[in-house]
Amino acid sequence: MKIFITYIFSILAFFSLSGCKTIENRGQSIDDSALVKLESKKLNKAEVVELIGTPTMVPEYSQNTWYYVERVMSQRAWLNPKIEKQKIVKITFDANNFMQEVVVIDDSHRQDIETVREYTRTYGTELNGLQKFVKNLGRFNKTTDGNKNKSKNKKKR
């Protein structure tokens, strides 16, 4: 009876602990004091990197726009992760590589996009039984030399 109770207790403990929420910080975390320094001074690109680090993203179409993305994700057990908080800092530079403006984009601008689990089937890539049979017809026959592998015979000549 003691073993049974211990077994039940361990199963309950396992399931209760597996349901705990895990919180994970992703991206570049920029504190408010660094944002105040950014907004108060006109820094160049090297000084910005020294102050808050390298950007999360620099678009190909505009090398003078840097994005720093911070995201706090939470997940319960095996469920899909959920975005708890997101902050994006957009820094724009002028032609002389000096900071032009700092924009903080918060959660209110975020849009959740629903993913679709369906996929588009591409025809012509899967062989049916008859196509597989016809494809393999001459593949495993012996050659005139009595060897099975034709490619080795060509290399020896």
C-alpha positions as MATLAB code, in Angstrom:
seq = 'MKIFITYIFSILAFFSLSGCKTIENRGQSIDDSALVKLESKKLNKAEVVELIGTPTMVPEYSQNTWYYVERVMSQRAWLNPKIEKQKIVKITFDANNFMQEVVVIDDSHRQDIETVREYTRTYGTELNGLQKFVKNLGRFNKTTDGNKNKSKNKKKR';
ca = [
       0.000    0.000    0.000;
       2.909    2.361    0.779;
       4.402    1.733   -2.639;
       1.083    2.475   -4.334;
       0.693    5.791   -2.478;
       4.292    6.745   -3.293;
       3.693    5.869   -6.939;
       0.499    7.970   -7.129;
       2.190   10.888   -5.333;
       5.152   10.839   -7.737;
       2.828   10.835  -10.766;
       0.849   13.773   -9.364;
       4.067   15.664   -8.585;
       5.352   15.034  -12.109;
       2.199   16.340  -13.787;
       1.891   19.348  -11.497;
       5.526   20.365  -12.073;
       5.347   19.825  -15.826;
       2.534   22.379  -15.987;
       4.682   25.192  -14.559;
       5.156   28.259  -16.716;
       8.643   28.884  -18.078;
       9.593   32.435  -19.018;
      12.301   33.074  -21.589;
      13.819   36.409  -22.617;
      14.781   36.624  -26.273;
      16.582   39.326  -28.159;
      18.329   42.488  -27.057;
      17.270   43.801  -23.647;
      17.665   47.587  -23.516;
      17.103   49.203  -20.138;
      15.432   52.584  -19.712;
      18.635   54.390  -18.683;
      20.263   53.425  -21.997;
      17.185   54.696  -23.859;
      17.439   58.034  -22.041;
      21.118   58.314  -23.050;
      20.221   57.465  -26.648;
      17.487   60.084  -26.834;
      19.498   62.832  -25.124;
      22.715   62.593  -27.172;
      23.465   62.503  -30.879;
      25.682   59.420  -31.119;
      27.320   57.793  -34.123;
      26.964   54.098  -35.030;
      30.075   52.986  -33.137;
      28.928   54.733  -29.952;
      25.470   53.156  -30.210;
      27.040   49.697  -30.542;
      29.250   50.436  -27.538;
      26.254   51.590  -25.460;
      23.622   48.930  -26.232;
      25.307   46.320  -28.439;
      24.888   45.162  -32.009;
      21.421   45.464  -33.551;
      19.075   42.517  -33.812;
      18.274   43.355  -37.415;
      19.611   45.681  -40.108;
      17.388   45.617  -43.208;
      19.041   45.067  -46.577;
      17.195   47.976  -48.147;
      18.310   50.507  -45.512;
      21.661   50.132  -43.772;
      20.930   53.322  -41.804;
      18.011   51.812  -39.882;
      18.710   49.493  -36.964;
      16.205   47.433  -35.002;
      16.682   46.119  -31.477;
      14.011   43.551  -30.594;
      13.267   42.344  -27.067;
      10.643   39.662  -26.513;
       9.501   37.882  -23.348;
       7.959   34.475  -24.100;
       6.135   32.152  -21.720;
       5.184   28.529  -22.185;
       3.254   26.013  -20.127;
       4.319   22.386  -20.437;
       4.042   21.299  -24.075;
       1.692   24.077  -25.219;
       2.688   26.678  -27.812;
       4.773   29.602  -26.525;
       2.964   32.880  -25.930;
       4.420   36.380  -26.284;
       4.041   38.162  -22.936;
       5.831   41.411  -23.776;
       7.590   42.821  -26.811;
       9.572   46.017  -27.292;
      11.228   47.154  -30.518;
      13.663   50.075  -30.606;
      14.146   51.550  -34.073;
      17.200   53.772  -34.519;
      17.640   55.769  -37.725;
      20.950   57.281  -38.805;
      21.664   60.062  -41.286;
      24.136   59.927  -44.200;
      27.032   60.849  -41.866;
      26.291   57.844  -39.585;
      24.955   60.014  -36.759;
      21.753   59.122  -34.958;
      18.729   60.894  -36.353;
      15.816   59.488  -34.312;
      14.944   56.805  -31.772;
      11.468   55.240  -31.873;
      10.206   52.753  -29.278;
       7.517   50.449  -30.659;
       5.598   48.694  -27.895;
       3.068   45.854  -27.695;
       0.147   47.880  -29.021;
       1.505   47.683  -32.584;
       1.976   43.920  -32.548;
      -0.301   41.786  -34.699;
      -0.653   38.077  -34.097;
      -0.732   36.177  -37.374;
      -2.579   32.891  -37.305;
      -0.595   30.121  -38.931;
      -2.192   27.593  -41.235;
      -1.207   23.951  -40.858;
      -2.224   23.018  -44.409;
       0.310   22.747  -47.198;
       0.170   23.042  -50.955;
       0.643   19.705  -52.631;
       3.037   19.646  -55.564;
       2.130   17.098  -58.174;
       4.717   15.235  -60.170;
       7.160   14.575  -57.345;
       5.649   11.336  -56.052;
       5.964    8.179  -58.138;
       3.160    5.655  -58.263;
       3.780    1.897  -58.346;
       3.933    1.596  -62.144;
       6.388    4.511  -62.452;
       8.665    2.974  -59.803;
       8.597   -0.376  -61.630;
       9.434    1.160  -65.019;
      12.177    3.325  -63.503;
      13.926    0.288  -61.986;
      13.600   -2.045  -65.011;
      17.195   -1.980  -66.233;
      18.758   -0.915  -63.005;
      19.587   -4.282  -61.443;
      20.369   -6.365  -64.555;
      23.810   -7.865  -65.054;
      26.051   -6.300  -67.676;
      27.798   -8.215  -70.436;
      30.887   -8.560  -68.211;
      28.806  -10.260  -65.535;
      29.103   -7.367  -63.046;
      26.038   -5.716  -61.567;
      27.363   -2.182  -61.263;
      27.681   -0.454  -64.645;
      29.429    2.663  -63.343;
      32.480    0.732  -62.087;
      32.959   -0.873  -65.520;
      33.030    2.540  -67.195;
      35.694    3.843  -64.801;
      38.022    0.869  -65.408;
      38.154    1.353  -69.181;
];
